[in-house]
Structure formats: C-alpha cells, structure tokens
C-alpha cells in the first residue's frame, strides 16, 4: 500500500512538473502608463516584433549551449539598437538635452558583476557593462572613465547624436513645459510634486536567462528618466537594486529607480527566495508591494534555476516576453 502511494505521488509530481512550463529567458522593455487606447495597431506590432526578435536572439545562444551572459547580451543589444526602447538608441533626454546611459550585468554562477553609468558615447552600454565584469577588477565605472575603458576594449564608440530621437526630444520639451507651468523648474529637488508623476520613464530594457549548465545571468540597460539632472543615476546600473543574479535566481527591474534603490529591490527578491523559500512570483510581488507603499511604480522580472518565471508590475502595462526551454516565444504588453 505504501509503495502504491509512493508510486502515485511520484507520477503526480512528474505530471505536474511536465505540465508546468520551464523558461529559459525572460525580458522586459519597460513599464509605465502603456494603454491599448494610446497605441496604434502598427506600433503595437512593432513592439511585439522587437520583443520576439530579442527573445529569439537570446534563445539561439542558449540552444547553442552558450552562457546566460551571452544570451542576456544578445537580447539587450536588439533592444538597445531599437529606437522603441529607452536604452541605447531611443534613450530619454536629460534636463540639459543629453542622453546619459546606464547598464549592468550580473552572472549568478560566481556573482561577478559589471556596470556603467552616465555614458554618452558607447553604442551598446550592455557590452561595456560586460567588459567591466569580465575585463576589469571593478564592478562599476562612470562617465568619461567608463567611455575610455570601453574604447580600450574595442567597443563601438559613436557621436552622442546617434542616440537622438524626435519622440524622446518632444517628451523632454513636454515635461519641461509642465515644470514651468507648475513653476517648479527644479523637479529633481522638489518633493515629488504632482507633475513629477507624468510618466517620465518608459522602455528601460532587461533580460534574465538560464543556460544549459543551470547558470543564471541578469542585465538591465536604460537612458534613465526624462529630464533627469545633476548627474542623476537610477537603479538600473546598481547591482542589487535594478539587477541581481545568484545561483538561485536572476532579477531585472524597471520603473521609478529611486524606489528600487531604496528597497534594494533586486537583491531583496533573491533574499526572499533564498531565506524565506518564496517562489519568484511571491518574492517579486512582495517587493513590488513595498515599492508601491513607498510611492513608487514599475515592474520586476525574475527567473529561477528551475525555469520558473515572474513578470510583476503595478503600472498599466509592461513590455515583456518569455521563451520556454523548448523555444516557445510569448510576448505581452498590457495588464
Ligand atoms: N529604472 C530606470 C531609472 O530609474 C527607469 C526605467 O526603468 O524606466 O533610471
């Protein structure tokens, strides 16, 4: 009888595991007030196609047996090169009309990490973050120094004009106008006045991948927030805030960066997973709830060593997508 019960529970567990999808890659392309009514069918299609392309590129690496770092790099490059997202080309503008880019990567196997912040000439900041991780003894480099290092590593350097897009330029003018109307030209100094809540963040990109050897990598790349000033840096290049990976789980965040820094968002998800046995869904939801309680918003993606995925957000939408271990791609935008 005991044997029979054991056999039954074994079959049941196997069936359950079989039924549950196992994922190899998860990406986000930013969270915010993304509403179907504001989106033309053509634009929606463009976003979906780009997300699918990014996932396919990452999956190709995983299928070939490459490391999760290479998969994350491949997905993020697709989104950095697309003007649709707030990363690389298409990044938002600072108050001074510049594009200052941030990116980071972490490899769970050995907890190595790399990040760049406030760079203006590196075509693909995620490549620079990976170079910092793999080719230097540092974790984070900023501004001119980071650019000099990227150049020394043979990375592509571009004229800052490369990052200019009309859509982001117009968004900056709109936010500045609102600021003037509210007679508060020092938005980043003020205590979150109402006009600050105009959606200034859109389209940061991130990816978490799990390779065939069971190693996880997570990466994030962004232009930050429209109208940022005083050399403001958000959570995206900060290991433990916007990006984190260990042997159990990888995380990438997108949203109002200050809140992700204050909650150590990405690291807290990993800690909940490790110390409280929370699954990725519960862990990301709890961190998102804390961010919301403090007044922040955005989303978090996570992928664990067993291929479980979470895509949690408290905004109207989040560009997002997954690939299963069998190569099945799914993308979504709205709630
Ligand atoms: N988290 C980014 C930042 O605060 C912005 C975003 O995710 O859209 O810089």
Coordinates of N, CA, C and O and ligand atoms in Angstrom, one line a residue, residues 28 30-31 86 102 200-205 220 222-225 228 232-237 253-258 260, ligand 1:
X28 N 12.1 42.3 -20.3 CA 11.2 43.4 -20.2 C 11.7 44.5 -21.1 O 12.9 44.6 -21.3
X30 N 10.4 47.7 -20.3 CA 10.0 48.9 -19.6 C 8.5 48.8 -19.2 O 7.7 48.1 -19.8
X31 N 8.2 49.5 -18.0 CA 6.8 49.5 -17.5 C 6.4 51.0 -17.4 O 7.2 51.9 -17.3
X86 N 13.8 52.8 -24.2 CA 14.6 53.8 -23.6 C 15.9 53.1 -23.1 O 16.2 52.9 -21.9
X102 N 22.9 54.1 -18.7 CA 23.3 53.3 -17.7 C 23.0 51.8 -18.0 O 22.0 51.5 -18.7
X200 N 7.6 59.7 -16.8 CA 8.9 60.1 -17.4 C 9.8 58.9 -17.6 O 10.9 59.0 -18.0
X201 N 9.3 57.7 -17.3 CA 10.1 56.5 -17.5 C 9.3 55.6 -18.4 O 8.1 55.3 -18.2
X202 N 10.0 55.1 -19.4 CA 9.3 54.3 -20.4 C 10.4 53.5 -21.1 O 11.3 54.1 -21.7
X203 N 10.3 52.2 -21.1 CA 11.1 51.5 -22.0 C 12.5 51.1 -21.7 O 13.3 50.7 -22.5
X204 N 12.9 51.2 -20.4 CA 14.1 50.5 -19.9 C 14.1 49.1 -20.3 O 13.0 48.5 -20.3
X205 N 15.2 48.5 -20.6 CA 15.1 47.1 -21.0 C 15.9 46.2 -20.1 O 16.9 46.6 -19.4
X220 N 20.4 44.8 -17.3 CA 19.5 45.9 -17.5 C 20.2 47.0 -18.2 O 21.4 47.3 -18.0
X222 N 19.4 51.3 -19.7 CA 18.4 52.4 -19.7 C 19.0 53.7 -20.1 O 20.3 53.9 -20.0
X223 N 18.2 54.6 -20.4 CA 18.5 56.0 -20.5 C 18.2 56.8 -19.3 O 18.4 58.0 -19.1
X224 N 17.5 56.1 -18.3 CA 17.1 56.7 -17.1 C 15.7 57.3 -17.2 O 14.8 56.8 -17.8
X225 N 15.6 58.5 -16.6 CA 14.3 59.1 -16.6 C 14.4 60.5 -17.3 O 15.3 61.2 -17.1
X228 N 16.1 64.1 -16.2 CA 16.9 63.9 -15.0 C 18.1 64.9 -15.1 O 18.5 65.4 -16.1
X232 N 22.1 62.6 -12.1 CA 21.2 61.6 -11.5 C 21.5 60.2 -12.1 O 21.5 60.0 -13.3
X233 N 21.6 59.2 -11.3 CA 21.7 57.8 -11.7 C 20.6 57.0 -11.0 O 20.4 57.2 -9.8
X234 N 19.9 56.2 -11.8 CA 18.8 55.4 -11.2 C 19.3 54.0 -10.7 O 20.5 53.8 -10.5
X235 N 18.4 53.1 -10.7 CA 18.7 51.8 -10.1 C 19.3 50.8 -11.2 O 20.0 49.9 -10.8
X236 N 19.1 51.1 -12.4 CA 19.5 50.1 -13.5 C 20.9 49.7 -13.4 O 21.2 48.5 -13.6
X237 N 21.9 50.6 -13.2 CA 23.3 50.2 -13.1 C 23.7 49.8 -11.7 O 24.9 49.5 -11.5
X253 N 14.8 45.0 -12.9 CA 13.7 45.8 -12.6 C 13.6 47.0 -13.6 O 14.5 47.3 -14.4
X254 N 12.4 47.6 -13.6 CA 12.2 48.8 -14.4 C 11.1 49.6 -13.7 O 10.1 49.1 -13.2
X255 N 11.4 50.9 -13.7 CA 10.4 51.8 -13.0 C 11.1 53.0 -12.4 O 12.2 53.3 -12.8
X256 N 10.4 53.5 -11.4 CA 10.9 54.7 -10.8 C 12.1 54.3 -9.9 O 12.0 53.9 -8.8
X257 N 13.3 54.6 -10.5 CA 14.6 54.0 -9.9 C 14.9 54.3 -8.5 O 15.4 53.4 -7.8
X258 N 14.5 55.5 -8.0 CA 14.8 55.8 -6.6 C 14.2 54.8 -5.7 O 14.9 54.5 -4.7
X260 N 13.6 51.7 -6.3 CA 14.2 50.4 -6.4 C 15.6 50.4 -5.6 O 16.0 49.4 -5.1
Ligands
LIG1 N1 14.6 52.4 -13.6 C1 15.0 53.4 -14.6 C2 15.6 54.6 -13.8 O1 15.1 55.0 -12.8 C3 13.9 53.9 -15.4 C4 13.0 52.9 -16.0 O2 13.1 51.7 -15.6 O3 12.2 53.2 -16.9 O4 16.6 55.1 -14.3

